[in-house]
PDB file of C-alpha atoms and ligand atoms in Angstrom:
ATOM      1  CA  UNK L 765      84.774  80.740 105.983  1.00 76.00           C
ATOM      2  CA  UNK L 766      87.675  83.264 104.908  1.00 95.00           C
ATOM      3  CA  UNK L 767      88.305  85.806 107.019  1.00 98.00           C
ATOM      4  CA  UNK L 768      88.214  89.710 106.914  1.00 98.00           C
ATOM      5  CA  UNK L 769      91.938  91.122 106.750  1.00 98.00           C
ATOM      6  CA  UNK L 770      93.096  94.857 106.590  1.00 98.00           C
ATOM      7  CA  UNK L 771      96.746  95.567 105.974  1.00 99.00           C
ATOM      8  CA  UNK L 772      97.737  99.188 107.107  1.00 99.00           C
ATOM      9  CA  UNK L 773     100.930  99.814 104.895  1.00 99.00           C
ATOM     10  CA  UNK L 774     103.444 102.209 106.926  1.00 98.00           C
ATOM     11  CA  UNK L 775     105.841 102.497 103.994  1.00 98.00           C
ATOM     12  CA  UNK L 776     105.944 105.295 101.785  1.00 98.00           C
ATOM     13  CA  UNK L 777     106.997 103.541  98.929  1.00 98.00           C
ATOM     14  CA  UNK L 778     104.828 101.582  96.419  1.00 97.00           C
ATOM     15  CA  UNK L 779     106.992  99.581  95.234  1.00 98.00           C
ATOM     16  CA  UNK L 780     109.744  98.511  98.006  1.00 98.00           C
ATOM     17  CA  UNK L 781     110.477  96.091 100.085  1.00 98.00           C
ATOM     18  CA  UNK L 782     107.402  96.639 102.769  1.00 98.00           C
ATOM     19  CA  UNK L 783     105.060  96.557  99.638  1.00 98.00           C
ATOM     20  CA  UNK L 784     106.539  93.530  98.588  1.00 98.00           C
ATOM     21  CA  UNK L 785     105.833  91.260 101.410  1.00 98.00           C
ATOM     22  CA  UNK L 786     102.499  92.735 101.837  1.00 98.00           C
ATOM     23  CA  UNK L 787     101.720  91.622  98.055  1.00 98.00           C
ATOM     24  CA  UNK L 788     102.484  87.884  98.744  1.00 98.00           C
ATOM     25  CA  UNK L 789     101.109  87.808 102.172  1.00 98.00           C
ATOM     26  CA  UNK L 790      98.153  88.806 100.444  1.00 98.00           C
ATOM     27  CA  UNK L 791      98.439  86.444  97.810  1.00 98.00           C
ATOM     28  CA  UNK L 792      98.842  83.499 100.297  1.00 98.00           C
ATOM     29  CA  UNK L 793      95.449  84.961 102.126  1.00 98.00           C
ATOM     30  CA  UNK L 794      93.430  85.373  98.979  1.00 98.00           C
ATOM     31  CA  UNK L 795      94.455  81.670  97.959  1.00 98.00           C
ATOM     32  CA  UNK L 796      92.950  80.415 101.491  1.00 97.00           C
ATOM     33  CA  UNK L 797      89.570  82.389 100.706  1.00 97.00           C
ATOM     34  CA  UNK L 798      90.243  85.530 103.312  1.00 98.00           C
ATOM     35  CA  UNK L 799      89.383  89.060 101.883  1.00 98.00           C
ATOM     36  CA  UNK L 800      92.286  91.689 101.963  1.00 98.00           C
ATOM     37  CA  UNK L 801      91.496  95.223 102.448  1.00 98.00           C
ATOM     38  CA  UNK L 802      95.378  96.949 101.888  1.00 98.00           C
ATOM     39  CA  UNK L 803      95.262 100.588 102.956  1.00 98.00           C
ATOM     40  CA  UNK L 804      98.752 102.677 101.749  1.00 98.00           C
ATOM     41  CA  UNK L 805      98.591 105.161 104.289  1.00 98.00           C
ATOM     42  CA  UNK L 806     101.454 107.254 102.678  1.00 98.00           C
ATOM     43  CA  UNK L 807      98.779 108.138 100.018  1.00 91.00           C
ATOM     44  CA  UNK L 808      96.404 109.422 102.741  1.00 98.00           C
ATOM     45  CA  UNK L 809      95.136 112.681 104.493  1.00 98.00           C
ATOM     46  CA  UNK L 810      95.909 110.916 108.351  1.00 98.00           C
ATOM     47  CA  UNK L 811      96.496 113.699 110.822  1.00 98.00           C
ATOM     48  CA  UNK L 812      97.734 112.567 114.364  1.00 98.00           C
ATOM     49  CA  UNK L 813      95.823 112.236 117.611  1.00 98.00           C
ATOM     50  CA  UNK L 814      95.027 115.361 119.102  1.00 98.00           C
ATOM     51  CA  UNK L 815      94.388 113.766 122.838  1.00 97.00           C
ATOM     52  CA  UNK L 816      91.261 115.696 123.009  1.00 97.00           C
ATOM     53  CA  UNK L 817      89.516 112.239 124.385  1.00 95.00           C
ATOM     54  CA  UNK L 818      86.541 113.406 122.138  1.00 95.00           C
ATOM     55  CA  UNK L 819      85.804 110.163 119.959  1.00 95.00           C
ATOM     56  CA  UNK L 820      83.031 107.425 120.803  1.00 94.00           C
ATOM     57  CA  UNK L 821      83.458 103.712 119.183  1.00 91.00           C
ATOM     58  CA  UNK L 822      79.572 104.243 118.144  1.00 87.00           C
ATOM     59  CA  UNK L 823      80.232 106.929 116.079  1.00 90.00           C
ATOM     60  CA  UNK L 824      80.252 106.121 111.951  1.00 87.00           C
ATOM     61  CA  UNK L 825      83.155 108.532 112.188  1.00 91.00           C
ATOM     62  CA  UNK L 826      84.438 107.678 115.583  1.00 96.00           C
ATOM     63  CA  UNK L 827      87.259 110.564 115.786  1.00 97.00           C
ATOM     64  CA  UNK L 828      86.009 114.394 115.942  1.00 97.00           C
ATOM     65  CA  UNK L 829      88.865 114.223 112.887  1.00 97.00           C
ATOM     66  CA  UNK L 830      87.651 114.270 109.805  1.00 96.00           C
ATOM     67  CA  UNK L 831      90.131 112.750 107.206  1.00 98.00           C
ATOM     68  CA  UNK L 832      90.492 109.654 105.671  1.00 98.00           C
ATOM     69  CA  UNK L 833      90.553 107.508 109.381  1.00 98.00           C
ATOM     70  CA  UNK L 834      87.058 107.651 108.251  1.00 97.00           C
ATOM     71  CA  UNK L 835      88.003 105.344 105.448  1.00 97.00           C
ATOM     72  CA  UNK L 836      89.746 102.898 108.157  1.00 98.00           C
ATOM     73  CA  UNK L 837      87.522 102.751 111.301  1.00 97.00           C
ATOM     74  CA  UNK L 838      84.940 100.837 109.636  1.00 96.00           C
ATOM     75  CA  UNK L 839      87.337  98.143 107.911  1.00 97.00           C
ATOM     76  CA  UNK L 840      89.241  98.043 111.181  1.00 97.00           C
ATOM     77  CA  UNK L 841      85.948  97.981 113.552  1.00 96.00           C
ATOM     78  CA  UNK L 842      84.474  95.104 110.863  1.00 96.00           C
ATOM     79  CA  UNK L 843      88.093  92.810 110.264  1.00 98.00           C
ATOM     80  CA  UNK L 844      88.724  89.566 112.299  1.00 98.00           C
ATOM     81  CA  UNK L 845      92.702  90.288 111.171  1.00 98.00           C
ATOM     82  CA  UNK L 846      94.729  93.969 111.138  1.00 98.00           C
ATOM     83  CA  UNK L 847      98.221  93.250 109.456  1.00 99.00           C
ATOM     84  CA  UNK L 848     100.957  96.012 110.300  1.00 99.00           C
ATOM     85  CA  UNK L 849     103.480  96.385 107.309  1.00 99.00           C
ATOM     86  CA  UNK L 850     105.981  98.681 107.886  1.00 99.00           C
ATOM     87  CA  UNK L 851     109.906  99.462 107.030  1.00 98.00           C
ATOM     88  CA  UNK L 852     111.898  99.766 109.912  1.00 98.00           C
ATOM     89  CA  UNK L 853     112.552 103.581 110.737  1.00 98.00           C
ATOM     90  CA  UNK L 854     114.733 104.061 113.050  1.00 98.00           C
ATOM     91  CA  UNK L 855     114.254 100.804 115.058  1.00 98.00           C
ATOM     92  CA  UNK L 856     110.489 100.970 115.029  1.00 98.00           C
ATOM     93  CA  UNK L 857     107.408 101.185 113.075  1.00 98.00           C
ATOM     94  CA  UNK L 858     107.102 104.633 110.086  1.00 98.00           C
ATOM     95  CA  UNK L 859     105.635 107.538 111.390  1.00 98.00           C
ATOM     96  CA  UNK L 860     102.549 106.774 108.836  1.00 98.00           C
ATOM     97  CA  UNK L 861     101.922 103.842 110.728  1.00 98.00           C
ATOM     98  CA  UNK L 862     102.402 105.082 113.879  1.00 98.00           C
ATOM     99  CA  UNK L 863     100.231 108.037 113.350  1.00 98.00           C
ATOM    100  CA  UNK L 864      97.533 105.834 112.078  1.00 98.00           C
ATOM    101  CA  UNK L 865      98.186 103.709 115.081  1.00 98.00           C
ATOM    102  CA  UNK L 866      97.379 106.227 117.626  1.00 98.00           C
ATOM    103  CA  UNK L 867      94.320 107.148 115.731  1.00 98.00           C
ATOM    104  CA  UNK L 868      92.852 103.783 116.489  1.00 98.00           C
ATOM    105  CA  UNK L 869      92.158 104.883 120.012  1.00 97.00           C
ATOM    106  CA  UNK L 870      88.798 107.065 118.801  1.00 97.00           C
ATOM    107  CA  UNK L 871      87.259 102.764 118.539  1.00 97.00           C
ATOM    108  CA  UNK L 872      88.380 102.367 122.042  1.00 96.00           C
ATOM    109  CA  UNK L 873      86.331 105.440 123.546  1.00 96.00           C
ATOM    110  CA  UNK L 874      83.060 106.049 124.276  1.00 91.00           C
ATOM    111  CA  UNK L 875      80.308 102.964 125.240  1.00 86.00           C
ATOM    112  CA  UNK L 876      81.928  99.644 124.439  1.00 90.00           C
ATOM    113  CA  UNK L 877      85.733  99.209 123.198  1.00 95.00           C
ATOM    114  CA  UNK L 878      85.307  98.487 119.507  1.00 95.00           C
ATOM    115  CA  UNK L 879      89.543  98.062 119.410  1.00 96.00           C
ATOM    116  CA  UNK L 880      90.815  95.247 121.858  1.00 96.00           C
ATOM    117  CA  UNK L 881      89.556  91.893 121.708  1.00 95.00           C
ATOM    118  CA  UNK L 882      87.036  90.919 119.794  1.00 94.00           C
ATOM    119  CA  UNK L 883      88.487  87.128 118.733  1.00 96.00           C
ATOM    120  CA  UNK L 884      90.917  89.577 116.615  1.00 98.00           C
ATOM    121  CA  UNK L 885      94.016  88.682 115.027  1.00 98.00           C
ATOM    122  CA  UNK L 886      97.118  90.298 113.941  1.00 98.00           C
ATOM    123  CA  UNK L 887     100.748  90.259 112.162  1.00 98.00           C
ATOM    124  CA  UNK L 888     103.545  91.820 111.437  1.00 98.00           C
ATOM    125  CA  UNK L 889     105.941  92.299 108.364  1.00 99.00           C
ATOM    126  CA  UNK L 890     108.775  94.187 108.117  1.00 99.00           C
ATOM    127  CA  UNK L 891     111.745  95.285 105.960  1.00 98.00           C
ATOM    128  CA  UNK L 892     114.980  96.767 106.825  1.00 98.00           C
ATOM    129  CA  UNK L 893     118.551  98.097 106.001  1.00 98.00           C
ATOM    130  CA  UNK L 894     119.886  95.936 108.973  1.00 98.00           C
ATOM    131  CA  UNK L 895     118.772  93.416 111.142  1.00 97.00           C
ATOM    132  CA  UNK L 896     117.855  95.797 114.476  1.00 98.00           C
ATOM    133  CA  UNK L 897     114.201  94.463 115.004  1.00 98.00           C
ATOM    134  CA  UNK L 898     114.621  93.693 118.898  1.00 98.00           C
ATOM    135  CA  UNK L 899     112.922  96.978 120.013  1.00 98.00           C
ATOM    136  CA  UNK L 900     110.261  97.092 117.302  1.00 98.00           C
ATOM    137  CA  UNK L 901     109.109  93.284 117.823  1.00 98.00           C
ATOM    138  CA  UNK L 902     109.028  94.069 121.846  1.00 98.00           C
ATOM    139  CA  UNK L 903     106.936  96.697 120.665  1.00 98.00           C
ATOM    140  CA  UNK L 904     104.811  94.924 118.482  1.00 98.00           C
ATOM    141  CA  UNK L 905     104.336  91.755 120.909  1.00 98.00           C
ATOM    142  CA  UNK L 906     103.124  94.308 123.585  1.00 98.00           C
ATOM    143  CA  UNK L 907     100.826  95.667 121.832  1.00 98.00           C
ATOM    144  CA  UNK L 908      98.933  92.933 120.562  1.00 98.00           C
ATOM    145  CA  UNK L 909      99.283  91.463 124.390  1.00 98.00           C
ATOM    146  CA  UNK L 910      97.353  95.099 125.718  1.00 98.00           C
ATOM    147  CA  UNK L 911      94.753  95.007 122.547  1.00 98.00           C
ATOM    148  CA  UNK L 912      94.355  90.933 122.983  1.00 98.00           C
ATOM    149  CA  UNK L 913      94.947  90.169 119.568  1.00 98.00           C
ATOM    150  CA  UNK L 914      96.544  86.881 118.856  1.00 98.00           C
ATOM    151  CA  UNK L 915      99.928  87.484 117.412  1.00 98.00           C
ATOM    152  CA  UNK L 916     100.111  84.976 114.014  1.00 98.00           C
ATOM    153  CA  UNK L 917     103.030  85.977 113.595  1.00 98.00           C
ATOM    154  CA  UNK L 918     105.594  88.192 112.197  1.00 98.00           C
ATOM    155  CA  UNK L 919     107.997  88.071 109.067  1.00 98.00           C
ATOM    156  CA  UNK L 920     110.649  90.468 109.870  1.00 98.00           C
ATOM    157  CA  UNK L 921     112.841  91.106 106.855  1.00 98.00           C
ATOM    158  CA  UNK L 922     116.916  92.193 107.007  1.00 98.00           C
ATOM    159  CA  UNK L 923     119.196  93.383 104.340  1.00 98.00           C
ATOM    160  CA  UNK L 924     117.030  95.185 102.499  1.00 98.00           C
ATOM    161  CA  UNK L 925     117.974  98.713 101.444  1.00 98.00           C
ATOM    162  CA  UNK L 926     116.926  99.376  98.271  1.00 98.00           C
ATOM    163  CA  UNK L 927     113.520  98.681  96.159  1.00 98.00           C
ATOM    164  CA  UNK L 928     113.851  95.264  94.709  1.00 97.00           C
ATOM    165  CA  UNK L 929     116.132  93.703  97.440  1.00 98.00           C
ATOM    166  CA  UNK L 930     113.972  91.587  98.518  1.00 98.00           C
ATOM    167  CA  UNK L 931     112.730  90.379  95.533  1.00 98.00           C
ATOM    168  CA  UNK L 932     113.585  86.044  95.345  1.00 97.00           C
ATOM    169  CA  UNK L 933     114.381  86.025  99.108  1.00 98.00           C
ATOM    170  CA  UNK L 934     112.948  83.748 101.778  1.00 98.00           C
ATOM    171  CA  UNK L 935     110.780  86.581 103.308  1.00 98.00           C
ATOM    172  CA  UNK L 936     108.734  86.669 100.243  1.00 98.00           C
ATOM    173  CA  UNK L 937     107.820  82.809 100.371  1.00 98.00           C
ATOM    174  CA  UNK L 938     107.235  82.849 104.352  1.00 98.00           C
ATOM    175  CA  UNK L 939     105.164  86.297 104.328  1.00 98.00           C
ATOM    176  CA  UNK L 940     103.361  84.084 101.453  1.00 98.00           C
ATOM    177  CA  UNK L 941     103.188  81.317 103.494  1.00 98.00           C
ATOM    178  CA  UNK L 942     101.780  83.323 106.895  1.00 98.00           C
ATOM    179  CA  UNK L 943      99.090  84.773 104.708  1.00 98.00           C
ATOM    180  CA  UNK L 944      97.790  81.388 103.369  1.00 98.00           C
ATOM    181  CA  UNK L 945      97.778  79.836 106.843  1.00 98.00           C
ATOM    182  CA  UNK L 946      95.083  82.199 107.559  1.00 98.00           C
ATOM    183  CA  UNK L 947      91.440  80.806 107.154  1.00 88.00           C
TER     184      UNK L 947
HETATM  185  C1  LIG E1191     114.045 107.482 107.625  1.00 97.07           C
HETATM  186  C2  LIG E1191     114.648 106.116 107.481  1.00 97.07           C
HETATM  187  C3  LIG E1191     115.061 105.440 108.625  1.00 97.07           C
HETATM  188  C4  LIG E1191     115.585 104.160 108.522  1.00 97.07           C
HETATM  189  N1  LIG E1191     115.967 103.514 109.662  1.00 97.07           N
HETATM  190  C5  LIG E1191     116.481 102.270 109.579  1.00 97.07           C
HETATM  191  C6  LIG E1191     116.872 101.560 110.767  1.00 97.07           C
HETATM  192  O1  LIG E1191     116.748 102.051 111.889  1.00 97.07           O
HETATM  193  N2  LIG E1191     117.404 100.328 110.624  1.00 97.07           N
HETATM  194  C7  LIG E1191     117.550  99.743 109.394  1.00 97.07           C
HETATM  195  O2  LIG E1191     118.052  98.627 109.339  1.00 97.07           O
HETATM  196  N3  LIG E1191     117.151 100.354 108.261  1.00 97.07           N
HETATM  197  C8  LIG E1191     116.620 101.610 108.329  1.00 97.07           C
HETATM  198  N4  LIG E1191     116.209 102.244 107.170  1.00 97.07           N
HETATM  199  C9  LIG E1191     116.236 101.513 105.892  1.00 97.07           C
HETATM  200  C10 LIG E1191     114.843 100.946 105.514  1.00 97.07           C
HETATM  201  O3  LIG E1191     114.256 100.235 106.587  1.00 97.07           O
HETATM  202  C11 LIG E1191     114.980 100.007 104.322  1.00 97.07           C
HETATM  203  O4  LIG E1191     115.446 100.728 103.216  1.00 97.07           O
HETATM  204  C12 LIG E1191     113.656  99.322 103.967  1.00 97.07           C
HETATM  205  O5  LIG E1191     113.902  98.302 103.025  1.00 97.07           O
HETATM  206  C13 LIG E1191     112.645 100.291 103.397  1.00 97.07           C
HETATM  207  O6  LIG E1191     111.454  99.626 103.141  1.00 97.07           O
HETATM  208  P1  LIG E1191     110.501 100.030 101.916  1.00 97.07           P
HETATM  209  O7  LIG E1191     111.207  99.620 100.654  1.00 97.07           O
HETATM  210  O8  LIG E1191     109.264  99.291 102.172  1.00 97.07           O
HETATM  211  O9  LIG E1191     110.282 101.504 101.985  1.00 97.07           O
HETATM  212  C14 LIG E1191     115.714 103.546 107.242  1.00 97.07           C
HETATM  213  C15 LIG E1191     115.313 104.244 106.106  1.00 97.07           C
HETATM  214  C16 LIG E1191     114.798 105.516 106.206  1.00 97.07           C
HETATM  215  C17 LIG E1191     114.374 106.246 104.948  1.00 97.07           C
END
């Protein structure tokens, strides 16, 4: 049976590089049977985590935020796979994905963690300027180690500057690939 996938899209724009490996990775999953839910959180009203340690996982809007997490929690609490597409900003993840990131925590509060575990997957894809992912990917390996998701991997895409660099490069076939091994 296909699985339940939700992309959170850190890049700002619509059509770049980021965008562009999400579109075949979700391509490759949709060809396997798995259902892609692709939220472009540039687009969004996401406000960052006020620490006030006020959310509870059972919550239909688990954060005491109201914005459009609301729109997230339930895709993320529901999903068997959370994708993190991102360009590389200053060696790590876009502040939109960061942001929304953080805001994850509200599924972790309150009577049973609704976050970590769960037989939940997750991957990575990436496009940069240069090739600096070291820092990001430490990042990204240690985080899926703390919120025991199994890391399927990660397509992590250099020498990409401008929208449409990447288009007809390798990245786009294996972010393809990654997505269709899903299932
Ligand atoms: C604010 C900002 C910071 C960036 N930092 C880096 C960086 O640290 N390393 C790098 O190789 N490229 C960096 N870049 C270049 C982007 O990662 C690159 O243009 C990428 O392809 C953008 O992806 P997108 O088309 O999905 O937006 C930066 C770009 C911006 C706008």
């Amino acid at each position: 049976m296909g699985k339940k996938i939700v992309i959170l899209n850190g890049s700002p724009r619509k059509s770049g590089n980021t965008s562009a490996l999400v579109k075949a990775f979700s391509s490759g999953a949709e060809s396997s049977g798995n259902s892609v839910t692709e939220f472009f959180l540039d687009g969004m009203d996401i406000h960052g985590c006020k620490g006030c340690l006020g959310g509870h996982s059972s919550r239909e809007r688990p954060c005491v935020q109201k914005d459009d997490m609301s729109k997230i929690y339930p895709q993320v609490r529901d999903c068997d796979v959370i994708v993190l597409a991102s360009p590389l900003y200053y060696w790590n993840l876009s502040g939109q994905l960061r942001t929304a990131i953080d805001r994850l925590f509200a599924l972790e509060e309150g009577e049973g963690n609704l976050l970590r575990g769960h037989g939940r997957a997750c991957a990575l894809l990436m496009a940069a300027e240069g090739h600096g992912f070291e820092a990001v990917f430490g990042y990204y390996k240690h985080l899926a180690k703390q919120l025991q998701w199994e890391n399927l991997g990660a397509v992590l895409a250099g020498g990409n500057g401008d929208i449409g660099d990447i288009s007809g490069k390798p990245e786009i076939q294996k972010a393809y690939e990654l997505g269709r091994s899903i299932g």
